[in-house]
Amino acid sequence: MTHSILRNPYSRLCALLIASSGALLAQSSAVGHISGKVIRPDGTPFTQQLVVIETPRGNREIRTNEQGEFFIPNLVPGKVTVKVTAPDMLHFRSEILVLVNQTSNLSIRLRPQASTTVEVVDVGSSLPLSTTDQTQAKTGLTTNMEVIDNLPIPLTTGGDRVSSFLNLVPGTNTGYAYHGATTLSYHVDGVDTTDSVYGRGITLLNNDLVDQVQMLTGGVNAKYGRFDGGLVSVTTKSGTNVFEGSARFAISNPKWGGIGKTPEIYKALNMPIARPLDATTTIQSYTFMGPLIKDTLFFSLGYQTYSPQEKTAQTTSGLKFAGVPFVSSTGETRQDAKLDWLVNNDNRIYFQYNHSVQDSDNAYTNGGNPSSLSTLSGLTRTTRGYYSLGWTSQLASNLLLDVKYNDTNYKQDQRGSSGGNSVVSWLDVPDFTLFDNGTFASVVDERHQKVFSAGVTWFAKGLGEHQVDAGVQSYHFTDETGALDYPSGYLIHFNGFIPGATTPALGNRLLVPGNPALTQLISEQAVSGKATSRNQSVYLNDTWSLDKHVSVNLGLRYDNFSGTTVPENNTYSTHAFAPRLGVNYDVAGDKTRIFSFTAAEYQAQILQGSLANASVTKTPITRTYAYNGPAAPAGQGNGQQALNANGSINWAVWGNLAGATGVNNYMTSVDPIQNRTTFVDPNIKAPRTRELTLGYHQETANQAFSATLVRRWMDRFLDALWTGDGIAPGVAKILISNDPDGKRDYYGLELTYRNNANEHVSFGGNATWSRSLDNVNNQSLANNFGVGSQQGIPRDQLSPYGPSSGIDRSFIFHGDVTFKQGLGKGTFNASLLGSYYGKETYGYRFGTALTPSNLVAQGYAATYSRFFPELGPLHQPEYYTLDMQIGYTHAFTKKMNAFLKINIQNILNYMPNYMNTYYGTAYTGTYQPFAMFDGKGTVNVAPRTVSFDLGFRF
């Protein structure tokens, strides 16, 4: 006889953006676990009872111990069925959802066969969007791509749906600002793929291969470090015993959407409104997965591409002669592969490969208005990807091992302007127009990182239950770069064309002798170099459940950071300890009402991007020459005299202002090695974030609510500190170090609510009230300019404490409603997603002020940016968006269905763009600010867009 057990009623809460308390196990491979206890009708343990877990990859079996308990680790995330069969007892059967990095807990009370009771069994939440494992206090969410797929978050050429979805997390401002911080730790299937240049993930995944997404913004386990904003963990799909696959075509065309509305700006500048281009772009996505050996070896494959490439018709913008039409295009391919070998029930080995290529052809202009195709940017190719190898093992019934290695790469290969590497670039000074060649040279930027980690998870008992996680991690990152601004290494400035010129021929170009402002030759020699970052870490974390009411998380992490650069020979080495504490109190012991408290410290990595000003690899050796050639009766020469017949530089006419010519007789020479002014403090420390959170989470049969208070203190910001040691007048020594007075404070209140009204309708959302205040948003503006001397400039003029520019937004709201209804042989769905963004702080008014002469003599610059906090901060305007999806899925067979979805972004075509002028210049050290209309700045809101998703799954 089979007893059908009802699932946990809370599992029906398909929540959008529920930020609650939840656990993130230190087991960071992309797996989940199931634990539970089987008891008899009288409440005594059922020992040596067989428990069967039916998974798409075969069955897992285990017997209960003397306390009736069982634990099955390392399950691939997804739906599984738990079965328990005992003599004279009703059969137990329940389907649950295994979530990445979480443990689902079951309490199974078997009933005699005579019983007719239908029991609700607590199987732990299977929310598609939740973090509900209550053994630790966390803020964040877990969701899957099925949820994202049913929301109006389309796949576009400008980004993927995972990134778009993360911007909807409570406490997140647009642009990856999480609780006032900006760096993330980005993991794919348990592998750390975060780069050390900007603190972001550098991999691009096929969206249809993504299974689950977890985002944590507070109370993170001690295993994770090198971030201050949050942790993103993405799980990709794995093959099963059934062959599966999909084909998706995401089709868009700007012509289908709305026209950009910027009436204030366009009227003021007398510019016509741009009409959308009629250019259809299709993103193709394919997946295929299944078994190579049943129950043992599985594969998954993915391929995604633009087809055709996204193209834009344009015309060169040279002012003297007619423009030339050209096409700017971008394209991309993504390839993914995974092999998963279940050696036995205790051991799993997996291999993953990811590779993407992005091409951008003639997409940029730089250094002047392009006059021809040869002066455009040419082809830029960016390749990135990784391969990883992992091993998870159950060494004993209560001991797990997790070992993995990852090799991630990034390469940007800029082929340069198409004029050729031997053709000199020319710039018309009066019209600022380029001729013959562009200002894009062949430059390579390569990043390479290797990550190794080994960790164990030990389950023990003693004054409660413990999950102890311990391990080591090693991170090695290199960045190799070089720079050259012109394909040939030469740029000639010339004084326009002779009167009546009809072509840009060399003989029509005017050269002025002895006047570098109108005619000069710039010569460059590339400098290449290499920056290396290292991080070695040790962590220990104990998740301690005292009883069904109280659980505590205790963790400690140690990080050692070091780095070197060549040829500058900048070095640094530092270390830090990061403690973590979390406490949960479950009021009734049933996970329906939980209070949580966390206290944590995070050490962000020292980013190469923060040290870029101390690098010479993007500053070529530069020399300038005056024109000393013959002059026509009008006092000017022509371009034919500047070059030899073969197009090389004619050194007989180029030299210094004294009249000497030749390659060694230059006007100025800047060698970034010999003339270094910026250095790195060898005792630099990692940026630090300290955090307190207080939360409450409540769930009922069809509703969920949470509230979280967040307080953060951030310091040790890196800045370019001017020491003013008098290298030369107006040339100070600059030291990149921790700003001793720099700080940022974050205050936040996050509320979330979800209501599943019935099987057809669900709605909810989240609201965040927050403030972010700092005095570091004007970094690299010498914010300790003269501090410490009697003639120093007050800090509140250089970097005033106040609302954080680009981060401080007092109120954000996201809400959604979803409707599903069976229709014919398929399902109709419709959803709305709306967001409201309050005013965002843009900064304070500022102007250029004169530096006191005594500071200039010490080496400080002659001018500085002077801020005026007494005038109050400026704000970007508030705005809102409303998006909609309508879709239908039709089942052709039991194993195949087709889908069609229409996504409309910014239905109302609302674009709050206004004129905003507030810049000024203080030539005499005094400043009269312009009139300012606060909240009237420009906001980058795209016009209405329409896209179609269609395809099939089997």
mmCIF file of C-alpha atoms in Angstrom, residues 280-490:
data_model
loop_
_atom_site.group_PDB
_atom_site.id
_atom_site.type_symbol
_atom_site.label_atom_id
_atom_site.label_comp_id
_atom_site.label_asym_id
_atom_site.label_seq_id
_atom_site.Cartn_x
_atom_site.Cartn_y
_atom_site.Cartn_z
ATOM 1 C CA THR A 280 17.059 42.295 -36.530
ATOM 2 C CA THR A 281 19.382 40.386 -34.224
ATOM 3 C CA THR A 282 18.890 36.756 -33.257
ATOM 4 C CA ILE A 283 20.613 35.095 -30.321
ATOM 5 C CA GLN A 284 20.719 31.338 -30.838
ATOM 6 C CA SER A 285 21.146 29.061 -27.843
ATOM 7 C CA TYR A 286 21.440 25.269 -27.934
ATOM 8 C CA THR A 287 21.902 22.702 -25.155
ATOM 9 C CA PHE A 288 22.205 18.924 -25.136
ATOM 10 C CA MET A 289 22.877 16.626 -22.191
ATOM 11 C CA GLY A 290 22.506 13.030 -21.135
ATOM 12 C CA PRO A 291 24.342 9.840 -20.172
ATOM 13 C CA LEU A 292 27.505 8.390 -21.650
ATOM 14 C CA ILE A 293 27.306 5.483 -19.231
ATOM 15 C CA LYS A 294 24.004 5.027 -17.398
ATOM 16 C CA ASP A 295 24.139 5.899 -13.671
ATOM 17 C CA THR A 296 27.877 6.645 -13.997
ATOM 18 C CA LEU A 297 29.119 9.119 -16.617
ATOM 19 C CA PHE A 298 27.163 12.141 -17.833
ATOM 20 C CA PHE A 299 27.736 15.082 -20.169
ATOM 21 C CA SER A 300 26.226 18.469 -20.936
ATOM 22 C CA LEU A 301 26.962 20.765 -23.884
ATOM 23 C CA GLY A 302 25.981 24.326 -24.701
ATOM 24 C CA TYR A 303 26.440 26.720 -27.612
ATOM 25 C CA GLN A 304 25.236 30.314 -27.895
ATOM 26 C CA THR A 305 25.837 32.910 -30.610
ATOM 27 C CA TYR A 306 24.541 36.065 -32.288
ATOM 28 C CA SER A 307 23.245 35.308 -35.739
ATOM 29 C CA PRO A 308 23.701 37.456 -37.670
ATOM 30 C CA GLN A 309 26.068 39.807 -35.893
ATOM 31 C CA GLU A 310 24.521 42.929 -34.391
ATOM 32 C CA LYS A 311 25.184 45.679 -36.911
ATOM 33 C CA THR A 312 24.794 49.448 -36.947
ATOM 34 C CA ALA A 313 25.006 51.617 -40.072
ATOM 35 C CA GLN A 314 27.037 54.804 -39.545
ATOM 36 C CA THR A 315 28.983 57.445 -41.422
ATOM 37 C CA THR A 316 32.437 58.840 -40.677
ATOM 38 C CA SER A 317 32.304 62.303 -39.148
ATOM 39 C CA GLY A 318 35.192 64.151 -40.782
ATOM 40 C CA LEU A 319 34.277 67.833 -41.080
ATOM 41 C CA LYS A 320 36.329 68.929 -44.129
ATOM 42 C CA PHE A 321 35.366 66.257 -46.664
ATOM 43 C CA ALA A 322 32.315 64.064 -47.266
ATOM 44 C CA GLY A 323 31.702 61.251 -44.791
ATOM 45 C CA VAL A 324 32.154 57.614 -45.747
ATOM 46 C CA PRO A 325 29.458 55.070 -44.825
ATOM 47 C CA PHE A 326 30.508 52.029 -42.800
ATOM 48 C CA VAL A 327 29.011 49.259 -40.681
ATOM 49 C CA SER A 328 29.882 48.768 -37.028
ATOM 50 C CA SER A 329 29.275 45.206 -35.888
ATOM 51 C CA THR A 330 29.524 43.096 -32.775
ATOM 52 C CA GLY A 331 29.274 39.345 -32.409
ATOM 53 C CA GLU A 332 29.725 36.667 -29.793
ATOM 54 C CA THR A 333 29.895 32.905 -29.333
ATOM 55 C CA ARG A 334 29.814 30.902 -26.097
ATOM 56 C CA GLN A 335 30.771 27.244 -25.744
ATOM 57 C CA ASP A 336 30.286 25.113 -22.630
ATOM 58 C CA ALA A 337 30.979 21.466 -21.840
ATOM 59 C CA LYS A 338 30.815 19.388 -18.659
ATOM 60 C CA LEU A 339 31.692 15.785 -17.842
ATOM 61 C CA ASP A 340 30.452 14.300 -14.568
ATOM 62 C CA TRP A 341 31.684 10.914 -13.366
ATOM 63 C CA LEU A 342 29.958 9.263 -10.412
ATOM 64 C CA VAL A 343 32.741 6.862 -9.555
ATOM 65 C CA ASN A 344 30.576 5.373 -6.787
ATOM 66 C CA ASN A 345 28.175 6.625 -4.130
ATOM 67 C CA ASP A 346 31.070 8.222 -2.256
ATOM 68 C CA ASN A 347 33.145 9.801 -5.018
ATOM 69 C CA ARG A 348 32.421 12.222 -7.831
ATOM 70 C CA ILE A 349 34.887 13.668 -10.368
ATOM 71 C CA TYR A 350 33.918 16.403 -12.794
ATOM 72 C CA PHE A 351 35.525 18.436 -15.576
ATOM 73 C CA GLN A 352 34.227 21.689 -17.052
ATOM 74 C CA TYR A 353 35.200 23.812 -20.037
ATOM 75 C CA ASN A 354 33.981 27.276 -21.003
ATOM 76 C CA HIS A 355 35.099 29.458 -23.897
ATOM 77 C CA SER A 356 33.646 32.648 -25.356
ATOM 78 C CA VAL A 357 34.697 35.018 -28.136
ATOM 79 C CA GLN A 358 33.436 38.582 -28.572
ATOM 80 C CA ASP A 359 34.248 40.522 -31.754
ATOM 81 C CA SER A 360 33.747 44.237 -32.125
ATOM 82 C CA ASP A 361 34.528 45.779 -35.508
ATOM 83 C CA ASN A 362 34.773 49.557 -35.955
ATOM 84 C CA ALA A 363 32.712 50.101 -32.818
ATOM 85 C CA TYR A 364 34.823 52.919 -31.332
ATOM 86 C CA THR A 365 36.282 56.292 -32.195
ATOM 87 C CA ASN A 366 39.137 57.954 -30.346
ATOM 88 C CA GLY A 367 41.624 60.807 -30.699
ATOM 89 C CA GLY A 368 39.624 62.698 -33.310
ATOM 90 C CA ASN A 369 36.756 62.569 -35.773
ATOM 91 C CA PRO A 370 37.278 59.642 -38.190
ATOM 92 C CA SER A 371 37.451 60.767 -41.828
ATOM 93 C CA SER A 372 37.728 57.355 -43.484
ATOM 94 C CA LEU A 373 37.448 53.639 -42.850
ATOM 95 C CA SER A 374 41.178 53.431 -42.102
ATOM 96 C CA THR A 375 40.800 55.854 -39.165
ATOM 97 C CA LEU A 376 38.233 53.674 -37.365
ATOM 98 C CA SER A 377 39.044 51.315 -34.508
ATOM 99 C CA GLY A 378 39.211 48.099 -36.541
ATOM 100 C CA LEU A 379 38.656 44.702 -34.987
ATOM 101 C CA THR A 380 38.836 44.080 -31.246
ATOM 102 C CA ARG A 381 38.562 40.442 -30.165
ATOM 103 C CA THR A 382 38.012 39.426 -26.566
ATOM 104 C CA THR A 383 38.315 35.779 -25.571
ATOM 105 C CA ARG A 384 37.676 34.406 -22.121
ATOM 106 C CA GLY A 385 36.919 31.125 -20.432
ATOM 107 C CA TYR A 386 38.100 28.505 -17.991
ATOM 108 C CA TYR A 387 38.570 24.839 -17.366
ATOM 109 C CA SER A 388 38.217 23.202 -13.982
ATOM 110 C CA LEU A 389 38.679 19.804 -12.409
ATOM 111 C CA GLY A 390 36.999 18.774 -9.164
ATOM 112 C CA TRP A 391 36.739 15.827 -6.810
ATOM 113 C CA THR A 392 34.221 15.389 -3.998
ATOM 114 C CA SER A 393 34.365 12.395 -1.700
ATOM 115 C CA GLN A 394 32.604 11.041 1.345
ATOM 116 C CA LEU A 395 35.602 9.819 3.322
ATOM 117 C CA ALA A 396 33.416 8.566 6.168
ATOM 118 C CA SER A 397 29.780 8.712 7.166
ATOM 119 C CA ASN A 398 30.402 12.109 8.764
ATOM 120 C CA LEU A 399 33.374 13.424 6.765
ATOM 121 C CA LEU A 400 33.340 15.019 3.279
ATOM 122 C CA LEU A 401 36.243 16.127 1.093
ATOM 123 C CA ASP A 402 36.144 18.773 -1.645
ATOM 124 C CA VAL A 403 39.175 19.415 -3.910
ATOM 125 C CA LYS A 404 39.228 21.508 -7.053
ATOM 126 C CA TYR A 405 41.526 23.312 -9.468
ATOM 127 C CA ASN A 406 40.560 26.061 -11.897
ATOM 128 C CA ASP A 407 42.395 27.844 -14.688
ATOM 129 C CA THR A 408 40.687 31.005 -15.987
ATOM 130 C CA ASN A 409 41.868 33.197 -18.868
ATOM 131 C CA TYR A 410 40.984 36.521 -20.442
ATOM 132 C CA LYS A 411 42.569 38.081 -23.530
ATOM 133 C CA GLN A 412 41.702 41.256 -25.389
ATOM 134 C CA ASP A 413 43.437 41.460 -28.741
ATOM 135 C CA GLN A 414 42.984 44.856 -30.360
ATOM 136 C CA ARG A 415 44.058 44.518 -33.981
ATOM 137 C CA GLY A 416 44.179 48.296 -34.431
ATOM 138 C CA SER A 417 43.000 50.736 -37.074
ATOM 139 C CA SER A 418 43.023 49.334 -40.576
ATOM 140 C CA GLY A 419 45.388 51.905 -42.049
ATOM 141 C CA GLY A 420 48.298 49.550 -41.367
ATOM 142 C CA ASN A 421 51.157 49.365 -38.879
ATOM 143 C CA SER A 422 53.498 51.368 -41.131
ATOM 144 C CA VAL A 423 51.130 54.214 -42.012
ATOM 145 C CA VAL A 424 51.457 57.434 -39.992
ATOM 146 C CA SER A 425 48.313 58.892 -38.406
ATOM 147 C CA TRP A 426 47.501 62.557 -39.042
ATOM 148 C CA LEU A 427 45.325 64.923 -36.970
ATOM 149 C CA ASP A 428 43.852 68.139 -38.393
ATOM 150 C CA VAL A 429 44.228 70.445 -35.361
ATOM 151 C CA PRO A 430 41.585 73.076 -36.311
ATOM 152 C CA ASP A 431 38.908 70.465 -37.134
ATOM 153 C CA PHE A 432 40.130 67.671 -34.828
ATOM 154 C CA THR A 433 39.786 65.138 -37.651
ATOM 155 C CA LEU A 434 41.940 62.039 -38.251
ATOM 156 C CA PHE A 435 43.400 61.077 -41.622
ATOM 157 C CA ASP A 436 45.239 58.089 -43.159
ATOM 158 C CA ASN A 437 45.212 55.971 -39.995
ATOM 159 C CA GLY A 438 43.509 55.873 -36.639
ATOM 160 C CA THR A 439 44.588 56.020 -33.012
ATOM 161 C CA PHE A 440 44.016 52.346 -32.233
ATOM 162 C CA ALA A 441 47.164 50.231 -32.158
ATOM 163 C CA SER A 442 47.649 46.508 -31.824
ATOM 164 C CA VAL A 443 47.486 46.013 -28.062
ATOM 165 C CA VAL A 444 47.174 42.821 -26.049
ATOM 166 C CA ASP A 445 45.743 42.610 -22.536
ATOM 167 C CA GLU A 446 45.996 39.114 -21.045
ATOM 168 C CA ARG A 447 44.778 37.951 -17.639
ATOM 169 C CA HIS A 448 45.350 34.514 -16.227
ATOM 170 C CA GLN A 449 44.325 33.086 -12.886
ATOM 171 C CA LYS A 450 44.800 29.745 -11.182
ATOM 172 C CA VAL A 451 42.798 28.691 -8.138
ATOM 173 C CA PHE A 452 43.313 25.633 -5.969
ATOM 174 C CA SER A 453 41.288 24.717 -2.898
ATOM 175 C CA ALA A 454 40.902 21.743 -0.594
ATOM 176 C CA GLY A 455 38.390 21.522 2.215
ATOM 177 C CA VAL A 456 36.707 19.068 4.539
ATOM 178 C CA THR A 457 33.287 19.099 6.177
ATOM 179 C CA TRP A 458 32.926 17.169 9.429
ATOM 180 C CA PHE A 459 29.574 16.407 11.054
ATOM 181 C CA ALA A 460 29.828 15.820 14.792
ATOM 182 C CA LYS A 461 27.737 15.786 17.954
ATOM 183 C CA GLY A 462 28.465 17.316 21.329
ATOM 184 C CA LEU A 463 26.268 19.877 23.074
ATOM 185 C CA GLY A 464 24.167 19.792 19.924
ATOM 186 C CA GLU A 465 25.071 19.138 16.315
ATOM 187 C CA HIS A 466 28.085 20.594 14.536
ATOM 188 C CA GLN A 467 29.029 21.038 10.934
ATOM 189 C CA VAL A 468 32.712 21.968 10.939
ATOM 190 C CA ASP A 469 34.238 23.243 7.710
ATOM 191 C CA ALA A 470 37.976 23.742 7.292
ATOM 192 C CA GLY A 471 40.267 24.180 4.325
ATOM 193 C CA VAL A 472 42.948 26.047 2.401
ATOM 194 C CA GLN A 473 42.769 28.126 -0.767
ATOM 195 C CA SER A 474 45.379 29.478 -3.158
ATOM 196 C CA TYR A 475 44.719 32.179 -5.758
ATOM 197 C CA HIS A 476 47.289 33.315 -8.343
ATOM 198 C CA PHE A 477 46.446 36.088 -10.842
ATOM 199 C CA THR A 478 48.580 37.715 -13.553
ATOM 200 C CA ASP A 479 47.795 40.641 -15.844
ATOM 201 C CA GLU A 480 50.086 41.300 -18.825
ATOM 202 C CA THR A 481 49.531 44.521 -20.753
ATOM 203 C CA GLY A 482 51.182 46.898 -23.171
ATOM 204 C CA ALA A 483 50.175 50.162 -24.810
ATOM 205 C CA LEU A 484 50.675 52.113 -28.001
ATOM 206 C CA ASP A 485 48.302 54.843 -29.139
ATOM 207 C CA TYR A 486 48.964 54.794 -32.900
ATOM 208 C CA PRO A 487 49.427 51.783 -35.228
ATOM 209 C CA SER A 488 52.771 53.054 -36.567
ATOM 210 C CA GLY A 489 53.827 54.698 -33.317
ATOM 211 C CA TYR A 490 53.615 58.169 -34.962
#
